[in-house]
Short mmCIF file of C-alpha atoms in Angstrom, two decimals:
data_model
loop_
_atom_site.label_atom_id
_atom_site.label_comp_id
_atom_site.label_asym_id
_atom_site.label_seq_id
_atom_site.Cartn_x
_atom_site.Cartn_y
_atom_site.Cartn_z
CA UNK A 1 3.54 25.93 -34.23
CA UNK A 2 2.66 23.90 -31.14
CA UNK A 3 -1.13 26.05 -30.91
CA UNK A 4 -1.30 25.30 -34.36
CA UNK A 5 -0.77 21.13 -33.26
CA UNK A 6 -3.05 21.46 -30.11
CA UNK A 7 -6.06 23.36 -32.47
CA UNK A 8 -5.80 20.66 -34.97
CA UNK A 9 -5.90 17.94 -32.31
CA UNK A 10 -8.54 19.54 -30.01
CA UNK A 11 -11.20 20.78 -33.29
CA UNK A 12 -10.65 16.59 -34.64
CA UNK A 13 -11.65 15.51 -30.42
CA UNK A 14 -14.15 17.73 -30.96
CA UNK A 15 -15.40 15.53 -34.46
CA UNK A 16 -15.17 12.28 -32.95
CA UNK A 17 -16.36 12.54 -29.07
CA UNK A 18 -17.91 8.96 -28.83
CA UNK A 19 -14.29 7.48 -30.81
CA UNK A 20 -12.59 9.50 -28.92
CA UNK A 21 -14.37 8.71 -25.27
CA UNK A 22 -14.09 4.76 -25.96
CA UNK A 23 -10.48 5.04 -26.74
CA UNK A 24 -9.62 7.01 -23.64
CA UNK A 25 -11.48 4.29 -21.78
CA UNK A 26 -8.40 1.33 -21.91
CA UNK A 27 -5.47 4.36 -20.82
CA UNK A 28 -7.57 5.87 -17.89
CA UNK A 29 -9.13 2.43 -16.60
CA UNK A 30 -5.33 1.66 -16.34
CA UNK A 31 -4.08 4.49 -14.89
CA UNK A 32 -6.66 4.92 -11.97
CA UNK A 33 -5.56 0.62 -11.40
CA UNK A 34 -1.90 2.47 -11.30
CA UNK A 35 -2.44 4.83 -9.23
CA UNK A 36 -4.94 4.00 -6.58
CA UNK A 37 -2.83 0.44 -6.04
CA UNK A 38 0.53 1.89 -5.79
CA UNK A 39 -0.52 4.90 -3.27
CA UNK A 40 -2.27 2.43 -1.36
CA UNK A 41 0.96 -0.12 -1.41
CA UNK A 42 3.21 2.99 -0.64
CA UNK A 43 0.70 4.08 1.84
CA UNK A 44 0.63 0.93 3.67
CA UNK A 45 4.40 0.49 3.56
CA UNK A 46 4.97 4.02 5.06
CA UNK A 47 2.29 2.97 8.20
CA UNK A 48 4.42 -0.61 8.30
CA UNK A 49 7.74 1.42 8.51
CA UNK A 50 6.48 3.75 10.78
CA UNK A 51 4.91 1.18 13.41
CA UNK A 52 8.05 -0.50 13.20
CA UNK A 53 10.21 2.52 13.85
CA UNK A 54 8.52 3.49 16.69
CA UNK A 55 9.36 -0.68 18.22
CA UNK A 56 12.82 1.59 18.85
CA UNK A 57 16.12 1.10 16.72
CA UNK A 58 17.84 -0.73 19.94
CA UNK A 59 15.51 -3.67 19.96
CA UNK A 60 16.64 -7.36 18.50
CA UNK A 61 13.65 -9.96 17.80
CA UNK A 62 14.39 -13.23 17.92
CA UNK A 63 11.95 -16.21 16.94
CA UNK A 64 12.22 -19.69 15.83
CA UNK A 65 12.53 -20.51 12.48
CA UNK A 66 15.05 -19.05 9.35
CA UNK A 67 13.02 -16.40 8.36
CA UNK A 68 10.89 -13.87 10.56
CA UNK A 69 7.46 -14.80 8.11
CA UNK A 70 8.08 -18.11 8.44
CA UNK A 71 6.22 -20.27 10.79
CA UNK A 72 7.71 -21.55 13.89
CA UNK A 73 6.93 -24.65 13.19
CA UNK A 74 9.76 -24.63 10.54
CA UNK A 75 12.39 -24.10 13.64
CA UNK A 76 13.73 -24.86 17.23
CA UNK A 77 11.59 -23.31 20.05
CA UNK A 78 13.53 -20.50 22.19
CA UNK A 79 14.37 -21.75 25.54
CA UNK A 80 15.04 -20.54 29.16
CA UNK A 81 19.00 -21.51 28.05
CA UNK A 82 18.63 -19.64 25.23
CA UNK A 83 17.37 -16.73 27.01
CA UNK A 84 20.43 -17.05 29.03
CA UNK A 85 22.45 -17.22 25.77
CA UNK A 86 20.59 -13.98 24.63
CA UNK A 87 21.06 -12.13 27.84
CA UNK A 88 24.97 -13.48 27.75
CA UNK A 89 25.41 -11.73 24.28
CA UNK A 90 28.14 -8.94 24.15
CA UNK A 91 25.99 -5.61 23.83
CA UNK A 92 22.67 -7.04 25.36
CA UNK A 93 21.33 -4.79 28.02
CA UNK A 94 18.19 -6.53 29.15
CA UNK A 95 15.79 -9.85 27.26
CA UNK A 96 12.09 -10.59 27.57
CA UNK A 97 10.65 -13.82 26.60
CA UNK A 98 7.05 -13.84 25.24
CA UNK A 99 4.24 -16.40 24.69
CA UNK A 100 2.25 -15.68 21.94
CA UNK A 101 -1.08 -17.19 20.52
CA UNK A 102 -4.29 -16.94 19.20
CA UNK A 103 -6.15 -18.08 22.00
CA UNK A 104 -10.22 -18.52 22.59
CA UNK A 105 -11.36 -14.79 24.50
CA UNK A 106 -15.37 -15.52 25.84
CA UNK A 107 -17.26 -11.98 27.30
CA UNK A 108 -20.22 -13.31 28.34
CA UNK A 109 -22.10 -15.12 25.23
CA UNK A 110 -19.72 -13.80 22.95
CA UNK A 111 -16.41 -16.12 21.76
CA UNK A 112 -13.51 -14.89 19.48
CA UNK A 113 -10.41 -16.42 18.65
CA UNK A 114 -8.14 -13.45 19.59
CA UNK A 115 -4.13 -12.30 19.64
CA UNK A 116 -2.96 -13.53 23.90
CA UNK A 117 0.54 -11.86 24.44
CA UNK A 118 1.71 -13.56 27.84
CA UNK A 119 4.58 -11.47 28.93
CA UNK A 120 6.72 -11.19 32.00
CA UNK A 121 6.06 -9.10 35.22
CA UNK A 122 9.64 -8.62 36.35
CA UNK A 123 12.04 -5.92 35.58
CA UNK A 124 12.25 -7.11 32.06
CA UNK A 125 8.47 -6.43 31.20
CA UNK A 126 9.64 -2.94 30.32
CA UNK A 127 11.66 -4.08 27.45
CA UNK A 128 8.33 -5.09 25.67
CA UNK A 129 6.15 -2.60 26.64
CA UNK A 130 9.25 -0.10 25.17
CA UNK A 131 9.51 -1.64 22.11
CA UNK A 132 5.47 -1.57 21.56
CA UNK A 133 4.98 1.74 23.11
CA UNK A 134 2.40 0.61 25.33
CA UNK A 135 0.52 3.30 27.32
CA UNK A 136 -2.23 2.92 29.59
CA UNK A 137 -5.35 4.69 28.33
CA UNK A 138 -7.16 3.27 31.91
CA UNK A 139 -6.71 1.46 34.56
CA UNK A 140 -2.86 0.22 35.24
CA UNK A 141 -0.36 -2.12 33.30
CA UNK A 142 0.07 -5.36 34.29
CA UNK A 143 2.09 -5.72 37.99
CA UNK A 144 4.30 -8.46 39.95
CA UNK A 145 1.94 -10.56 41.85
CA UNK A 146 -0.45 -10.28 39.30
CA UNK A 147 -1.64 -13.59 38.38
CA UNK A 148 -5.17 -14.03 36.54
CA UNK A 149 -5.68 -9.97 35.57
CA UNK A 150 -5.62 -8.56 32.14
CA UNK A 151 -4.25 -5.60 30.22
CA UNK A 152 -6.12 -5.36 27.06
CA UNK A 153 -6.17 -3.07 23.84
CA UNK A 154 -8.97 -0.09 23.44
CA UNK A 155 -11.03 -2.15 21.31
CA UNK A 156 -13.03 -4.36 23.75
CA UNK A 157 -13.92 -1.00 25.36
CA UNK A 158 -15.80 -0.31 22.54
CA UNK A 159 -19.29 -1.00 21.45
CA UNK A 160 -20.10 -3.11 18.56
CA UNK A 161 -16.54 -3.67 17.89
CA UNK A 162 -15.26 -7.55 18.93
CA UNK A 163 -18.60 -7.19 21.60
CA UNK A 164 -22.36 -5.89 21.33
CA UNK A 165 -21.20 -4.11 24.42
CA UNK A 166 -17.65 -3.00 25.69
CA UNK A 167 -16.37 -3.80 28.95
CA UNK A 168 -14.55 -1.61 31.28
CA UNK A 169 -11.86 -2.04 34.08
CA UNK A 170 -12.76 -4.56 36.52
CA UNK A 171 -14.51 -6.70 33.94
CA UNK A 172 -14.07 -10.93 33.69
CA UNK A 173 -13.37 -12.30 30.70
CA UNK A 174 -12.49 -15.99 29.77
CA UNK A 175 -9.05 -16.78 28.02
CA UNK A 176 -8.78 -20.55 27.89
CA UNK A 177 -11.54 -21.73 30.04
CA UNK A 178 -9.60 -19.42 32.76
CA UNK A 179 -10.85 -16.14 34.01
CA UNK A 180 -9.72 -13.27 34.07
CA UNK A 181 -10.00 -9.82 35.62
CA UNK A 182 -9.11 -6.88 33.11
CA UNK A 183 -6.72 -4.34 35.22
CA UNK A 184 -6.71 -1.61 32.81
CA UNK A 185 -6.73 -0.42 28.73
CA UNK A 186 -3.77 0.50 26.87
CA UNK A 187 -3.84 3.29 24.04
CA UNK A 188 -4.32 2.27 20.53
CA UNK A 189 -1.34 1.03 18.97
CA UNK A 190 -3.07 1.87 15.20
CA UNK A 191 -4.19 -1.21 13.57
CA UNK A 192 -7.24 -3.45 14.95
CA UNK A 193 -5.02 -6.39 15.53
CA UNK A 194 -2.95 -4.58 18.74
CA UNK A 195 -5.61 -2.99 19.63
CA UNK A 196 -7.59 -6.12 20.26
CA UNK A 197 -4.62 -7.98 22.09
CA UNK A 198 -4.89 -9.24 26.00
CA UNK A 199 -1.88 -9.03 27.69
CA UNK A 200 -1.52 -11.94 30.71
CA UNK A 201 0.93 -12.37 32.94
CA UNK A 202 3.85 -14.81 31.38
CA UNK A 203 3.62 -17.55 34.26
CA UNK A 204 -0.24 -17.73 33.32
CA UNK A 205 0.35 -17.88 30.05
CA UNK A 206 2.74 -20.91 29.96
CA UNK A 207 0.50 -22.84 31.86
CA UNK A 208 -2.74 -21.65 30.02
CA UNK A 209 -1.10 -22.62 27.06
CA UNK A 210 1.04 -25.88 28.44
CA UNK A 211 4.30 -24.17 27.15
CA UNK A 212 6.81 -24.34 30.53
CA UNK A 213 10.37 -23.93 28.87
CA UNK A 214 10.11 -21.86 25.55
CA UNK A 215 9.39 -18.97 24.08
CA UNK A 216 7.30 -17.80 20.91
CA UNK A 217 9.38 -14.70 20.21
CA UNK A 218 11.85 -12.95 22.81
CA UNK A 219 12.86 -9.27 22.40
CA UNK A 220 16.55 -8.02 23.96
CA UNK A 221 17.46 -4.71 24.32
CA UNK A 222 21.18 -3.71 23.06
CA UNK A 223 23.36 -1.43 25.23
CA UNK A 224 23.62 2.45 25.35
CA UNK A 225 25.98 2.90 22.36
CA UNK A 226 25.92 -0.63 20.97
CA UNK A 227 24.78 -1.06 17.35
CA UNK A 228 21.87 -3.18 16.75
CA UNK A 229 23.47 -4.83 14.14
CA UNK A 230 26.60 -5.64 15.45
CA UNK A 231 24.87 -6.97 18.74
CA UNK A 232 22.34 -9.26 16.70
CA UNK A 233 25.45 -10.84 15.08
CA UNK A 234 26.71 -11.56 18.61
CA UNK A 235 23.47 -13.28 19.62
CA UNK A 236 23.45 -14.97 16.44
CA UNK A 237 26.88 -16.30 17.11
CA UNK A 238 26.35 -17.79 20.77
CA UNK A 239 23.38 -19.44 19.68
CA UNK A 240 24.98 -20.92 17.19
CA UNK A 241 27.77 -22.11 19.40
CA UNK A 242 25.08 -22.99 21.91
CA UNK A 243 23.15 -25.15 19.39
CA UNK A 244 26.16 -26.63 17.16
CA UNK A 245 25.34 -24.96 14.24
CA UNK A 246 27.75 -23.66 11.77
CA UNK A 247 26.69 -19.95 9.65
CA UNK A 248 23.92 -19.99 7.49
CA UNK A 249 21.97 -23.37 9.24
CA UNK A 250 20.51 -21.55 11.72
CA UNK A 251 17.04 -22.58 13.01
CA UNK A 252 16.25 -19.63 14.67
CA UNK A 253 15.81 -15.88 13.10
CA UNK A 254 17.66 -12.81 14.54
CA UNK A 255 15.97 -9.64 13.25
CA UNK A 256 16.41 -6.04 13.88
CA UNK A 257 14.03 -3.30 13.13
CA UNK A 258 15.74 -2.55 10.03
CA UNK A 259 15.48 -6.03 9.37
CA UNK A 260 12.10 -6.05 9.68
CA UNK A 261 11.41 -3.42 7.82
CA UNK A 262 13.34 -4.38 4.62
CA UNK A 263 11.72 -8.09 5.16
CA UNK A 264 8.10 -5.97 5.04
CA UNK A 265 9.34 -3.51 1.54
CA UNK A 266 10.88 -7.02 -0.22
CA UNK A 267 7.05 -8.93 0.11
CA UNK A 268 5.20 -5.13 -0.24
CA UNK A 269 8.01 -4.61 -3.24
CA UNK A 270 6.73 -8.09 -5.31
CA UNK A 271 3.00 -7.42 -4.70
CA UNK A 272 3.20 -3.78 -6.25
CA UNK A 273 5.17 -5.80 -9.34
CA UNK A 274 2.31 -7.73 -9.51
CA UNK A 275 -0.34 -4.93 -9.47
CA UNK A 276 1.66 -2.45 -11.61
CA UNK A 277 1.94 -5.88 -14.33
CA UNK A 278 -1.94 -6.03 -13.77
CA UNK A 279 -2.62 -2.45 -14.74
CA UNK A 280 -0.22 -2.16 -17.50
CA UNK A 281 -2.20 -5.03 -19.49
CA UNK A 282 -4.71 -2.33 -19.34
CA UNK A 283 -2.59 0.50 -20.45
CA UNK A 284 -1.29 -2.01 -23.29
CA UNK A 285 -4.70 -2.53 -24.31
CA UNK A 286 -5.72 1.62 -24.00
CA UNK A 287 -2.02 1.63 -26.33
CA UNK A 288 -3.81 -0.51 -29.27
CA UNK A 289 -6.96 1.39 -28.74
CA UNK A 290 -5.21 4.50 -29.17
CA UNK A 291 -3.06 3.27 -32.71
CA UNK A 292 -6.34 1.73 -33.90
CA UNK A 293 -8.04 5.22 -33.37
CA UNK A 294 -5.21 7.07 -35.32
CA UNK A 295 -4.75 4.73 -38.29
CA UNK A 296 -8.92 5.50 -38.72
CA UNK A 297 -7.85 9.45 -38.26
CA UNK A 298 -5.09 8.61 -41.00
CA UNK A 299 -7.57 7.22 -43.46
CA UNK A 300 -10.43 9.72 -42.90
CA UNK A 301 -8.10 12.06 -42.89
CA UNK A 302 -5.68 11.68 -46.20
CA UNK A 303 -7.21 14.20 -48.21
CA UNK A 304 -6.03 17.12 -45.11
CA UNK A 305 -2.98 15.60 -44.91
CA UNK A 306 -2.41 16.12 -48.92
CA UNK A 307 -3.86 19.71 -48.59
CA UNK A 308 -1.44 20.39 -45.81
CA UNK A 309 1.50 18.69 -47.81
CA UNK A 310 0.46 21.01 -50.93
CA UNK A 311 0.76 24.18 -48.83
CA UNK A 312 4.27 23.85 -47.50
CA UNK A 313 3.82 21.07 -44.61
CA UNK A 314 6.93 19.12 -44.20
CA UNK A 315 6.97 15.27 -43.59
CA UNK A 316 8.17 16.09 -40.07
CA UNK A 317 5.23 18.19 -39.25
CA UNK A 318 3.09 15.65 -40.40
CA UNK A 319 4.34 12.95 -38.05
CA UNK A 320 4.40 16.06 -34.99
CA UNK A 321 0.85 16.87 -35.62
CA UNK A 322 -0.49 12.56 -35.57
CA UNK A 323 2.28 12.00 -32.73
CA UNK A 324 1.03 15.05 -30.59
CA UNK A 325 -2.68 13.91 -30.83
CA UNK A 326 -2.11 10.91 -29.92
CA UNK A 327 -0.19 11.38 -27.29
CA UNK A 328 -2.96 14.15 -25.94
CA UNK A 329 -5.18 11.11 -26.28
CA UNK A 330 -2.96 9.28 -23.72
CA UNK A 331 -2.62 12.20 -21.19
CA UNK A 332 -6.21 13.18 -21.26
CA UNK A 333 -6.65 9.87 -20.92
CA UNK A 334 -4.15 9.08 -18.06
CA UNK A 335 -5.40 12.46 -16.16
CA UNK A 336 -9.27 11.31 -15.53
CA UNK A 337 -7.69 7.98 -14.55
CA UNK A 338 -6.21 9.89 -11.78
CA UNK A 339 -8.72 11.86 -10.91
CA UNK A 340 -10.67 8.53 -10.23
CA UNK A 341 -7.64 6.74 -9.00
CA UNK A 342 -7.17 9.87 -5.91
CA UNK A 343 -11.08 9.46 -5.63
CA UNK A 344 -10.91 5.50 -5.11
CA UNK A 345 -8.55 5.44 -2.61
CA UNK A 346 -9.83 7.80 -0.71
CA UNK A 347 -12.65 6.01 -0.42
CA UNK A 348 -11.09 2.48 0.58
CA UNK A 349 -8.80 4.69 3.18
CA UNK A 350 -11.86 6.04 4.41
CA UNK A 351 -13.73 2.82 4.26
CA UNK A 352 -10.57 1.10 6.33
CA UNK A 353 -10.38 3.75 8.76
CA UNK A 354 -14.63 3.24 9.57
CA UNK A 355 -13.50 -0.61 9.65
CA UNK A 356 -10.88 0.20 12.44
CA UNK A 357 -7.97 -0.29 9.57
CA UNK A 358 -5.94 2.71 10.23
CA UNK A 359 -2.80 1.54 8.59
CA UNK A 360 -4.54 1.52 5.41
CA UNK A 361 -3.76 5.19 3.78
CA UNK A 362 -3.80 6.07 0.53
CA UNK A 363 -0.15 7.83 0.10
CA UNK A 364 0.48 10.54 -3.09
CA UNK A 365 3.78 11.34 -3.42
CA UNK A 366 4.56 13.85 -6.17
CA UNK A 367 6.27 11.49 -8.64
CA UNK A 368 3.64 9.26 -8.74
CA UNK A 369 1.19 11.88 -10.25
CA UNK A 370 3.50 12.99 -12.65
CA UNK A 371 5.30 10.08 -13.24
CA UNK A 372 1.73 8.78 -14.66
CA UNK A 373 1.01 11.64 -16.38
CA UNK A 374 4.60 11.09 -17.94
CA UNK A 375 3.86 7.57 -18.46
CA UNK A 376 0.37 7.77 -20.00
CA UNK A 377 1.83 10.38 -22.49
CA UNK A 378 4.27 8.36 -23.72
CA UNK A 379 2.40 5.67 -24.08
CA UNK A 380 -0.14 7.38 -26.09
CA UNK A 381 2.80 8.92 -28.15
CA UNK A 382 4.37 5.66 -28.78
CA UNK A 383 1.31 4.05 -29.66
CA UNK A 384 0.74 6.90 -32.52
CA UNK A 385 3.87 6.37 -33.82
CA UNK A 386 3.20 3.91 -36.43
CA UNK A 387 0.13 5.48 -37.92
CA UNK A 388 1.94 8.78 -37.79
CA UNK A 389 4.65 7.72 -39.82
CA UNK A 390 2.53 6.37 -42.49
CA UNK A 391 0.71 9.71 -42.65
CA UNK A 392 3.80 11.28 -42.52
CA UNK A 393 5.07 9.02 -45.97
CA UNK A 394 1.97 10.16 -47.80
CA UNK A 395 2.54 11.62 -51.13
CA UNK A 396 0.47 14.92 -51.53
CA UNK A 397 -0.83 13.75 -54.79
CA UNK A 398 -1.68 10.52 -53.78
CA UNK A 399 -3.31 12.11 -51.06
CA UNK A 400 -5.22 14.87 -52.84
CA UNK A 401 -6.45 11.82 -55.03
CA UNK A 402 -7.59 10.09 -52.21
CA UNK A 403 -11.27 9.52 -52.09
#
């Protein structure tokens, strides 16, 4: 029975190949939207997650502000008594306060406005080069004594990336008017914006920058054994005492990597709502292309449906046979709008990668393919549904009659 449905469906295709091309063109125009978007969103949310897995599950960010996208201008700087505070926290091991800006980088001729990370050259430096998993690639890290030497990211060693030329170890640059002397390279850290930072030593910075007694963002370490959460809620707690704030006005964020990673899905979580709203417009529109297309197979096709009905065809196979072919319409459709949807992005994750933007992959997982091969049936199927029926209510005579 079901080869019987697929022959009659494929041999009326076969009738109408322009009717049947332009109705196709709505479902798979909204499918390849579907699918390229969302593997892109879920392929940038698994390189988010990852990069901030690897910052280590024992590390505790805390910034000014309530929330950690907000802008610090929207809260109390950290200070050297809050670092105290911090460090003063049951289950804190060890605290680093940064400085961090976009400051003005010159090489020569060439300016950028660029990512400055001033961090601290004591013991506690190793807290931040943990969390980020710094490595040096050449050269050496950043040492006490240091004063105007730099520790920058891969990308100024390379040609025609920030500069016409890279520069290697032992190379001046200008951060602020000041000059420096780059010590060494660390390994890339995957996306362009790490890998262009300069590192200077915190004492620098604070001057550079006219920032003596605070903190842009300071990173603590919790204790063998402690749990992250439990020891954020401690900091949370003294500073609170500290600043005379009861629960819930706090003017400062506490954030572990969990934190930050369910912050990252909730704002990745609305944009793919937004894209997935965008592309089903499209699939609605494919939906009344589709039931436009089978009320026209209906009419041009009464005087079948009466034969059929005169032979022994039941109402039910009637409304199978429109149902079926329409919802082929839908999967046909939906599977060239994934083969261009895999096709486009692969290209933008290849065009990313050439642009330095590694932590923009295109990410398949199985139950996106067939959940839109699911999906574009059903939609097809539905949108048949209607026109089906009414074939399915014709009376053979009435239909044998029909001219």
């Amino acid at each position: 029975m079901i080869e019987d449905y697929l022959s009659l469906t494929l041999k009326n295709f076969s009738h109408q190949k322009k009717r049947t091309f332009l109705t196709l063109i709505g479902i798979f125009i909204g499918i390849a939207a579907l699918v390229s978007l969302v593997s892109l969103g879920q392929g940038l949310q698994k390189s988010i997650s990852d990069q901030f897995a690897q910052l280590g599950t024992d590390k505790i960010f805390i910034l000014p502000g309530s929330g950690f996208f907000e802008t610090s201008a929207k809260g109390v700087a950290i200070t050297d008594k809050d670092l105290k505070d911090i460090r003063n926290s049951k289950g804190v091991q060890e605290v680093a306060g940064n400085i961090f800006k976009i400051g003005r980088v010159k090489v020569g001729d060439t300016l950028v406005y660029n990512n400055v990370l001033g961090t601290p050259l004591d013991q506690t430096r190793k807290v931040t080069e943990s969390a980020f998993k710094l490595k040096v690639m050449k050269g050496r890290e950043l040492k006490s004594g240091d004063r105007y030497a730099a520790f920058v990211g891969p990308r100024w060693a390379k040609d025609k990336d920030i500069l016409p030329k890279g520069i290697g170890v032992g190379s001046r640059l200008e951060v602020e008017n000041k000059t420096f002397r780059v010590v060494g390279f660390f390994e890339s850290l995957g996306n362009p914006d790490d890998d262009s930072l300069v590192m200077i030593p915190y004492d620098t910075a604070k001057d550079l920058f006219d920032q003596p007694d605070s903190f842009d963002y300071v990173i603590a370490q919790a204790s063998e054994g402690a749990e992250p959460a439990v020891v954020a809620e401690a900091i949370k707690k003294k500073m609170r005492g500290s600043r005379n704030l009861e629960e819930g006005e706090e003017n400062f964020n506490v954030s572990t990597s969990e934190d930050l990673i369910q912050s990252f899905n909730a704002v990745l979580l609305i944009v793919q709502i937004i894209v997935i709203g965008i592309a089903f417009i499209s699939l609605l529109v494919g939906g009344i292309n589709i039931t436009n297309t089978m009320y026209t197979s209906v009419i041009e096709r009464t005087g079948d449906i009466g034969v059929m009905k005169a032979i022994g065809a039941r109402n039910g196979d009637i409304l199978a046979l429109f149902m079926m072919e329409a919802g082929i319409l839908g999967l046909v459709g939906g599977s060239i709008g994934i083969i261009f949807g895999v096709g486009l992005s692969q290209l933008v994750s290849l065009a990313a990668n050439a642009a330095g933007l590694g932590f923009i992959k295109a990410f398949f997982p199985w139950y996106l393919i067939l959940g839109a091969l699911l999906f574009s049936f059903t939609v097809g199927a539905i949108a048949g549904i209607i026109p089906a029926m009414n074939a399915a209510r014709l009376k053979p005579v009435d239909a044998l009659r029909y001219e």
